[in-house]
PDB file of C-alpha atoms in Angstrom:
ATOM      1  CA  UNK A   8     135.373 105.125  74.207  1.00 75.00           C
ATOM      2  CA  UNK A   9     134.475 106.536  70.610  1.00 77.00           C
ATOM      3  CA  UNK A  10     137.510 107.817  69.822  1.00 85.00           C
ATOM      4  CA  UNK A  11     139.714 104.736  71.290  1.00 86.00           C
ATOM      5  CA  UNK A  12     137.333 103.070  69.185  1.00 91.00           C
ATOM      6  CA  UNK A  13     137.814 105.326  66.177  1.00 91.00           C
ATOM      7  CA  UNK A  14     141.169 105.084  66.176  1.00 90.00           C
ATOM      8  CA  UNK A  15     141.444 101.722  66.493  1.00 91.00           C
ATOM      9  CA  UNK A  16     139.140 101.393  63.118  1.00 94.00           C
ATOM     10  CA  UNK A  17     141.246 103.625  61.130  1.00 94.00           C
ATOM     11  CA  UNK A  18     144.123 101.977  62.032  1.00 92.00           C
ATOM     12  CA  UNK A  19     142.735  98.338  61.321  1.00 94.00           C
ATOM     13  CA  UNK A  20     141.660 100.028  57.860  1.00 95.00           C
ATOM     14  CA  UNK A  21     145.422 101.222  57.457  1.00 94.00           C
ATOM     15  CA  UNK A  22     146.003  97.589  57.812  1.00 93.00           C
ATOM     16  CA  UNK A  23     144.153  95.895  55.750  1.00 95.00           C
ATOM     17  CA  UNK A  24     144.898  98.664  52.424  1.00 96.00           C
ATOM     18  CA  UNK A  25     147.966  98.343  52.617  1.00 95.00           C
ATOM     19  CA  UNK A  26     148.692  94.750  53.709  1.00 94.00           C
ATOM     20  CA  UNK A  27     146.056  94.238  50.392  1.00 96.00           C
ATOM     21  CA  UNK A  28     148.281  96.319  48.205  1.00 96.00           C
ATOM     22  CA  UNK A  29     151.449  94.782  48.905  1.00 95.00           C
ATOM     23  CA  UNK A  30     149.537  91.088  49.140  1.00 95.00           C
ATOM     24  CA  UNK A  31     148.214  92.003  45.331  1.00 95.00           C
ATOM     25  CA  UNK A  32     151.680  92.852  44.251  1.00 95.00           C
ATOM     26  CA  UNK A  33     153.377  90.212  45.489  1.00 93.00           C
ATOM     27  CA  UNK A  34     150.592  87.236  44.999  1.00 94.00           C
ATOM     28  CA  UNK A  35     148.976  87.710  41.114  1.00 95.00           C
ATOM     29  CA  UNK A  36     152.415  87.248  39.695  1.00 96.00           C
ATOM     30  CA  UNK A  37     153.376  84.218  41.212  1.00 96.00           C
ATOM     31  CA  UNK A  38     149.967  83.024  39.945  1.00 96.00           C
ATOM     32  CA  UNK A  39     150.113  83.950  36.486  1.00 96.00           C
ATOM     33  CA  UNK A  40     153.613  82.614  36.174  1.00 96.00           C
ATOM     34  CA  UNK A  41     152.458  79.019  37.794  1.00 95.00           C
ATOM     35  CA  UNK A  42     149.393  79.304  35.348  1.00 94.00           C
ATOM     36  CA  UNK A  43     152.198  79.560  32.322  1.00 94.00           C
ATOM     37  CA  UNK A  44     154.270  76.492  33.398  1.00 95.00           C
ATOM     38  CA  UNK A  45     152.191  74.149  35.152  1.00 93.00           C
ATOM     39  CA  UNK A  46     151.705  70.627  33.084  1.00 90.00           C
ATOM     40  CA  UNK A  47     149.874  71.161  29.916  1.00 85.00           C
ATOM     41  CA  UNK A  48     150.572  75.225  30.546  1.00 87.00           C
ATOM     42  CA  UNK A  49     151.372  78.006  27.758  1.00 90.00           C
ATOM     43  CA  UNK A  50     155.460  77.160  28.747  1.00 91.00           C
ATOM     44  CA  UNK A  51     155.382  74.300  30.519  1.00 92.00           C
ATOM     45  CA  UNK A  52     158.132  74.007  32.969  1.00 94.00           C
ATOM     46  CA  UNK A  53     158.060  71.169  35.648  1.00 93.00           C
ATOM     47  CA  UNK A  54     161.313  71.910  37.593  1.00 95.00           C
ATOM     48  CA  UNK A  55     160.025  75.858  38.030  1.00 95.00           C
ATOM     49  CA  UNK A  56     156.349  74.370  38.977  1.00 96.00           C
ATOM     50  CA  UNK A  57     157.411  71.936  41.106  1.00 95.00           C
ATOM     51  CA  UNK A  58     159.889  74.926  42.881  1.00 96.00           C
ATOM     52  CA  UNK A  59     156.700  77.262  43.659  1.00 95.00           C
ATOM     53  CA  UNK A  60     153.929  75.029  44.621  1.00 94.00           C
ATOM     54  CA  UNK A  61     156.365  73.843  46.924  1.00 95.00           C
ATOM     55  CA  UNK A  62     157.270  76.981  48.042  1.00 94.00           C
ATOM     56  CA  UNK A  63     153.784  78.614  48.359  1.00 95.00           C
ATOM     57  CA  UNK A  64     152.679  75.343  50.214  1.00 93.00           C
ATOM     58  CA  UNK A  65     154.740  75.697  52.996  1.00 93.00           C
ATOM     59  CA  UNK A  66     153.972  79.593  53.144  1.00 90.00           C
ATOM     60  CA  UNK A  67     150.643  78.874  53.506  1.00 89.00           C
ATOM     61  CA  UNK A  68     151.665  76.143  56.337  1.00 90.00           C
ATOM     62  CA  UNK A  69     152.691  78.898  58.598  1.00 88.00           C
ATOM     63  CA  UNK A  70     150.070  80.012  60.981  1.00 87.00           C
ATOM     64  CA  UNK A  71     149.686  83.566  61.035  1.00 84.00           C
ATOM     65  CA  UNK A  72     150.903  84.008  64.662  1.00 82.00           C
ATOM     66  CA  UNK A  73     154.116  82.395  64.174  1.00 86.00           C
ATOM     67  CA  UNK A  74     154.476  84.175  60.931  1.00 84.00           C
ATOM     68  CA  UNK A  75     154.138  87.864  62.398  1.00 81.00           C
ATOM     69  CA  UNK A  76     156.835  86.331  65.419  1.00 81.00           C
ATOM     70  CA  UNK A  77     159.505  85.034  62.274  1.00 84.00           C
ATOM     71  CA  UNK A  78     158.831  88.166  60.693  1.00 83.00           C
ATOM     72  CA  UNK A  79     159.501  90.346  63.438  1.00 79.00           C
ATOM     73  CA  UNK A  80     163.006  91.320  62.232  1.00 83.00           C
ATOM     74  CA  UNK A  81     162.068  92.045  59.023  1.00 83.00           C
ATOM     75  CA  UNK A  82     159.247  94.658  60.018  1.00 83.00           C
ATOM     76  CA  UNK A  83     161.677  96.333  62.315  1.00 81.00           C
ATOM     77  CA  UNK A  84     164.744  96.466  59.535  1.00 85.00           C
ATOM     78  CA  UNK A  85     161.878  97.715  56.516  1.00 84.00           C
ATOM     79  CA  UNK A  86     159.762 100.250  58.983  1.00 81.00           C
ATOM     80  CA  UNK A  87     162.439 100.569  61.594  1.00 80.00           C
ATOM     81  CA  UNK A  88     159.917  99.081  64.562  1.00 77.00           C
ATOM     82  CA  UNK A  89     158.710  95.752  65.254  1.00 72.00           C
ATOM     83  CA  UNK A  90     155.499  96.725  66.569  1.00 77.00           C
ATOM     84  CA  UNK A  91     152.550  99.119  65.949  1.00 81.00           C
ATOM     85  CA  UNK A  92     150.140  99.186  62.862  1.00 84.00           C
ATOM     86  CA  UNK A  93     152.727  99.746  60.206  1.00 87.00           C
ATOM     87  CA  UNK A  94     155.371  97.031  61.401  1.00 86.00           C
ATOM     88  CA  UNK A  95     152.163  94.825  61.189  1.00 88.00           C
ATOM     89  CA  UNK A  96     151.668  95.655  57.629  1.00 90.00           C
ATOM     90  CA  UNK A  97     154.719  93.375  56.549  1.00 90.00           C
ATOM     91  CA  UNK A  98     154.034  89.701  58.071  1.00 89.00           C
ATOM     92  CA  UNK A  99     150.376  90.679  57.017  1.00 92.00           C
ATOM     93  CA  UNK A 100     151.234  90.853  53.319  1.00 93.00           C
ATOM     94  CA  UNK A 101     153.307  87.852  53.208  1.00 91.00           C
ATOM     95  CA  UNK A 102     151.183  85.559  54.711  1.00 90.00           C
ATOM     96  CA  UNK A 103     148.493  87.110  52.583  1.00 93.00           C
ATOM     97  CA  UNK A 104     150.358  87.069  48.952  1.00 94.00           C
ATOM     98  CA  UNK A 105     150.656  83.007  49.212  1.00 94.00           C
ATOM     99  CA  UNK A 106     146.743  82.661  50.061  1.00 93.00           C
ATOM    100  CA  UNK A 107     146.177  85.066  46.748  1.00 95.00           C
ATOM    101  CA  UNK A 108     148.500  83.133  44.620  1.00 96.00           C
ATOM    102  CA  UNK A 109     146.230  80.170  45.439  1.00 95.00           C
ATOM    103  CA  UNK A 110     143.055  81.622  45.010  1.00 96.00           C
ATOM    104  CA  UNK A 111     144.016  83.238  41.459  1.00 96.00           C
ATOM    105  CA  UNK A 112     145.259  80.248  40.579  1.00 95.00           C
ATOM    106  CA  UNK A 113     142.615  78.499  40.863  1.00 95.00           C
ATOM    107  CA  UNK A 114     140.258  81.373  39.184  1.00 96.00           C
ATOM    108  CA  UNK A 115     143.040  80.914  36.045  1.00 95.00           C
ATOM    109  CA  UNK A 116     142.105  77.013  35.786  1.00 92.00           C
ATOM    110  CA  UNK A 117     138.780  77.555  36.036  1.00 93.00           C
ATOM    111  CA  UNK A 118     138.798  79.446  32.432  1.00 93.00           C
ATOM    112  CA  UNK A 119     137.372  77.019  29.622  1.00 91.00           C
ATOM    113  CA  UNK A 120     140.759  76.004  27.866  1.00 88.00           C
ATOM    114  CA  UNK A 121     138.455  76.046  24.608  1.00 91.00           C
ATOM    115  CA  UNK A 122     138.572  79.531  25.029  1.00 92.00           C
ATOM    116  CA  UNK A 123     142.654  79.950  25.436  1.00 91.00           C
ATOM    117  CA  UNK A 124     143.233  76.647  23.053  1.00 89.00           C
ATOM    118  CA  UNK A 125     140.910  79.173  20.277  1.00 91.00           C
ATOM    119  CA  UNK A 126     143.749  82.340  20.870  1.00 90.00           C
ATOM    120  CA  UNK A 127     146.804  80.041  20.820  1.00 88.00           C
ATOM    121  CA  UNK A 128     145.610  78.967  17.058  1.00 88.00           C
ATOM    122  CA  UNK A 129     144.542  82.547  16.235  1.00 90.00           C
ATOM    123  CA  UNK A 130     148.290  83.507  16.701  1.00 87.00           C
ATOM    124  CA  UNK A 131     147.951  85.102  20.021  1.00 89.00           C
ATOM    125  CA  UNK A 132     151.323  85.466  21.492  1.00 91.00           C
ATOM    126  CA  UNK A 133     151.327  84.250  26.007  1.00 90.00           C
ATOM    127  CA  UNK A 134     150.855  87.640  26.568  1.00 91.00           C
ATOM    128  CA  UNK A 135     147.914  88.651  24.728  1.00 93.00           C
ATOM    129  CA  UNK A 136     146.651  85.027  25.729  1.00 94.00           C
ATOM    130  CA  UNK A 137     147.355  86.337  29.919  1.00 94.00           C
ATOM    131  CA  UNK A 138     146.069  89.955  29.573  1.00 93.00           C
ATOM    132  CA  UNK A 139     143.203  89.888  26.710  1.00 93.00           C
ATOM    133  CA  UNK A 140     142.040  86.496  27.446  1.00 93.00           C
ATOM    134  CA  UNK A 141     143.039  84.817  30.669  1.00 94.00           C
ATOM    135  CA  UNK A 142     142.618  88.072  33.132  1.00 94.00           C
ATOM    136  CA  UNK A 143     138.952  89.478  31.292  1.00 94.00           C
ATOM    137  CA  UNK A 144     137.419  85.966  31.245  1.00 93.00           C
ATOM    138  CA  UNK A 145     138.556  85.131  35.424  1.00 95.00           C
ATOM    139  CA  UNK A 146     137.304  89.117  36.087  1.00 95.00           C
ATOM    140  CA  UNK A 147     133.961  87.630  38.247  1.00 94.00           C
ATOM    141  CA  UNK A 148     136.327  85.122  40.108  1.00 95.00           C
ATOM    142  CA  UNK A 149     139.075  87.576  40.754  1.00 96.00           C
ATOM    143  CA  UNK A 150     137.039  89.989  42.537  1.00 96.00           C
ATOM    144  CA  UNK A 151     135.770  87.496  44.818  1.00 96.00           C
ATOM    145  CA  UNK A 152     139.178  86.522  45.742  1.00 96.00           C
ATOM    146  CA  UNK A 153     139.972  90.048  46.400  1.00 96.00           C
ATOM    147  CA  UNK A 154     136.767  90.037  48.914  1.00 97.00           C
ATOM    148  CA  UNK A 155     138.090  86.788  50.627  1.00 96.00           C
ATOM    149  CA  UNK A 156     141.600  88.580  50.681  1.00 96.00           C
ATOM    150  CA  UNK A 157     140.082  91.358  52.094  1.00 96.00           C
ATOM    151  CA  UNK A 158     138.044  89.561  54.562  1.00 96.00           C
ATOM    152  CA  UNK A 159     141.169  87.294  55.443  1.00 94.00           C
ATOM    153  CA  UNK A 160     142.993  90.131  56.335  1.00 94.00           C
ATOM    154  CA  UNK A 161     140.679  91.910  58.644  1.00 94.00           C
ATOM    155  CA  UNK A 162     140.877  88.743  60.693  1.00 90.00           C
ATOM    156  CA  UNK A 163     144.909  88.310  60.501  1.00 90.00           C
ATOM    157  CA  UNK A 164     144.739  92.370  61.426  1.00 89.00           C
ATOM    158  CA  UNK A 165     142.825  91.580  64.908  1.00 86.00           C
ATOM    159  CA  UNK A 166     145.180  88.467  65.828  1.00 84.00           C
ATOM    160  CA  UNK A 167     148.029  90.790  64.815  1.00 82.00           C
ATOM    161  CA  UNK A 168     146.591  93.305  67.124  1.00 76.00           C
ATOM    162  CA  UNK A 169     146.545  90.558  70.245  1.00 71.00           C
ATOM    163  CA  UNK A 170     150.519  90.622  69.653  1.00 71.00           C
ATOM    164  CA  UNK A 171     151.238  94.234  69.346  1.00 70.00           C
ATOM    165  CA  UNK A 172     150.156  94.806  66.101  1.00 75.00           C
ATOM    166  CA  UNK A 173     147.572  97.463  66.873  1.00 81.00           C
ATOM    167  CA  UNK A 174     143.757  98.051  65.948  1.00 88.00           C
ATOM    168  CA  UNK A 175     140.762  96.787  66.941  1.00 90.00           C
ATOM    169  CA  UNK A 176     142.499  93.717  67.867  1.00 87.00           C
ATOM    170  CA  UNK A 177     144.501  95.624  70.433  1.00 85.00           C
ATOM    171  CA  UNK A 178     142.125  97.666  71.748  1.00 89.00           C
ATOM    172  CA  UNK A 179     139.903  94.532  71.997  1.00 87.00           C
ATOM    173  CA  UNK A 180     142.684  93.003  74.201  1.00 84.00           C
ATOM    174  CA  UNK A 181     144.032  96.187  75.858  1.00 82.00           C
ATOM    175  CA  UNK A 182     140.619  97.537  76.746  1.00 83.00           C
ATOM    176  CA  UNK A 183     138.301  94.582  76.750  1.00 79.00           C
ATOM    177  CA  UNK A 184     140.531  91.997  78.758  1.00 76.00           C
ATOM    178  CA  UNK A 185     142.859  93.115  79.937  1.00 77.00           C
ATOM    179  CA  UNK A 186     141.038  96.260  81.560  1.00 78.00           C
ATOM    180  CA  UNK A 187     137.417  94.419  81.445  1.00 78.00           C
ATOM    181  CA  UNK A 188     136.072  96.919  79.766  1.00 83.00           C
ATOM    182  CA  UNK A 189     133.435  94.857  78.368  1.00 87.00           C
ATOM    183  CA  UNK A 190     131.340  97.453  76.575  1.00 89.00           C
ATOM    184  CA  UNK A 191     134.508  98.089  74.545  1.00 89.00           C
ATOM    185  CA  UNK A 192     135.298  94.868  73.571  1.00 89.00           C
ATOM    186  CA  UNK A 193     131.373  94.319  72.066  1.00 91.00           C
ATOM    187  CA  UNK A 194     131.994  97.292  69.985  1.00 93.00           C
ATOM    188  CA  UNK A 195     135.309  96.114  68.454  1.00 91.00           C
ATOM    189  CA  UNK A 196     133.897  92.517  67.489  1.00 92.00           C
ATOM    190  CA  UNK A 197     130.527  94.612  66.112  1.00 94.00           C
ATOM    191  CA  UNK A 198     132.945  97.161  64.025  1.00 95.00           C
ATOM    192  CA  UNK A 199     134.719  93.888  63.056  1.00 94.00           C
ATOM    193  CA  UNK A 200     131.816  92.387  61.953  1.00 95.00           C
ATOM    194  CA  UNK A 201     130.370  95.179  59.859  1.00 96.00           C
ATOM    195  CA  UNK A 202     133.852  95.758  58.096  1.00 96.00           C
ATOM    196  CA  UNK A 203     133.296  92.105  57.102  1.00 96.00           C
ATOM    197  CA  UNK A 204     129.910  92.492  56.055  1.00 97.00           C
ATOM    198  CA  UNK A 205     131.457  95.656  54.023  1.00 97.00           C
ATOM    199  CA  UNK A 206     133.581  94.634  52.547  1.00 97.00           C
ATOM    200  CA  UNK A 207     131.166  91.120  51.272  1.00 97.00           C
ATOM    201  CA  UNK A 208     128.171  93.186  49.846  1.00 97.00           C
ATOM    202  CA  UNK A 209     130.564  95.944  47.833  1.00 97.00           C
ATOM    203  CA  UNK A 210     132.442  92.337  46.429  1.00 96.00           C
ATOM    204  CA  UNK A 211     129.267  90.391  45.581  1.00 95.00           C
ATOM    205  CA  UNK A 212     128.115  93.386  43.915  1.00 95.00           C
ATOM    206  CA  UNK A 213     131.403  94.015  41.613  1.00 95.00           C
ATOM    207  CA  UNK A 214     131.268  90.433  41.198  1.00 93.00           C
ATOM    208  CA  UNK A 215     127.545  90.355  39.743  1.00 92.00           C
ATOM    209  CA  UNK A 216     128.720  93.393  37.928  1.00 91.00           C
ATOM    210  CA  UNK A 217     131.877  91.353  36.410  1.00 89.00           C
ATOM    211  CA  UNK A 218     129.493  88.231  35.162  1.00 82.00           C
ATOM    212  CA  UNK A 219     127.329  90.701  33.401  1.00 73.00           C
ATOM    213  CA  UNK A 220     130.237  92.226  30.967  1.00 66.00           C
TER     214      UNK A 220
END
């Protein structure tokens, strides 16, 4: 059992990292680039706006189930397999980068527009205003949107796994249903659980960390 189990944990773990990556490239962005041209934005632009948030809404519409299904094609022509840990990586990301977009988005508004109004009449060019201003004063927010992320994504990774998708979800299924191997289904929820819990006290942390700078 401890090394179905261990194997199932490092390849939830493969998961998540990479999914996370691929999430963070994809999702900050789209985020920064709503933040520019929403209403009242550094550029506003209402026909690109309106395009997005219409766009990332229905993304985020999409339960993840029937995402990883629709997405099926696109694991197998990127990896070359449709199933297994690193097919799952792909629907994972993309139903992951909308949900960041959101959540950084939200972390952007949240910044006192004193703040960016005082660098727009100190010359500050969008950029500078984005990367000196914007980014260091959302820091503390950010990070706890990576956590959720994070946290997200350890859940999508064990309903991915109930499909195929491998992990502790799988084994969970495989071993613990399927089988009725009880015993190893309790130790997949409890390895679940303590990822979680992880992954929450290392975020909190940075986060506390972040206010303090």
């Amino acid at each position: 059992m401890f090394d179905i189990l261990k194997s199932a944990t490092l390849e939830t773990i493969y998961m998540v990292f990479f999914s996370t990556v691929f999430a963070f490239i994809l999702g900050p962005p789209i985020a920064i680039l709503l933040y520019i041209v929403r209403p009242r934005g550094l550029k506003e632009n209402k026909f690109v706006f309106r395009i997005l948030d219409f766009i990332i809404n229905i993304l985020r519409s999409i339960p993840f189930i029937i995402m990883m299904i629709l997405v099926f094609p696109l694991s197998k022509l990127i990896v070359g397999k449709s199933i297994g840990s690193t097919a799952a990586i792909v629907p994972l990301a993309i139903a992951a980068a909308p949900f960041v977009t959101r959540m950084f988005e939200a972390s952007f508004e949240k910044v006192d527009r004193g703040i960016i109004e005082a660098a727009k009449s100190m010359g500050s060019s969008n950029g500078q205003i984005i990367f000196k201003v914007l980014l260091p004063e959302a820091r503390a927010n950010l990070i706890n949107d990576i956590t959720m992320t994070i946290i997200n994504l350890i859940g999508y990774s064990a309903m991915a796994g109930s499909i195929g998708g491998g992990g502790l979800g799988d084994t969970a299924v495989r071993y613990g249903v399927n089988n009725y191997q009880f015993d190893v289904l309790v130790m997949a929820v409890i390895i679940i659980v303590l990822l979680v819990q992880l992954v929450q006290y290392i975020g909190t942390r940075l986060s506390m960390k972040a206010n303090k700078l």
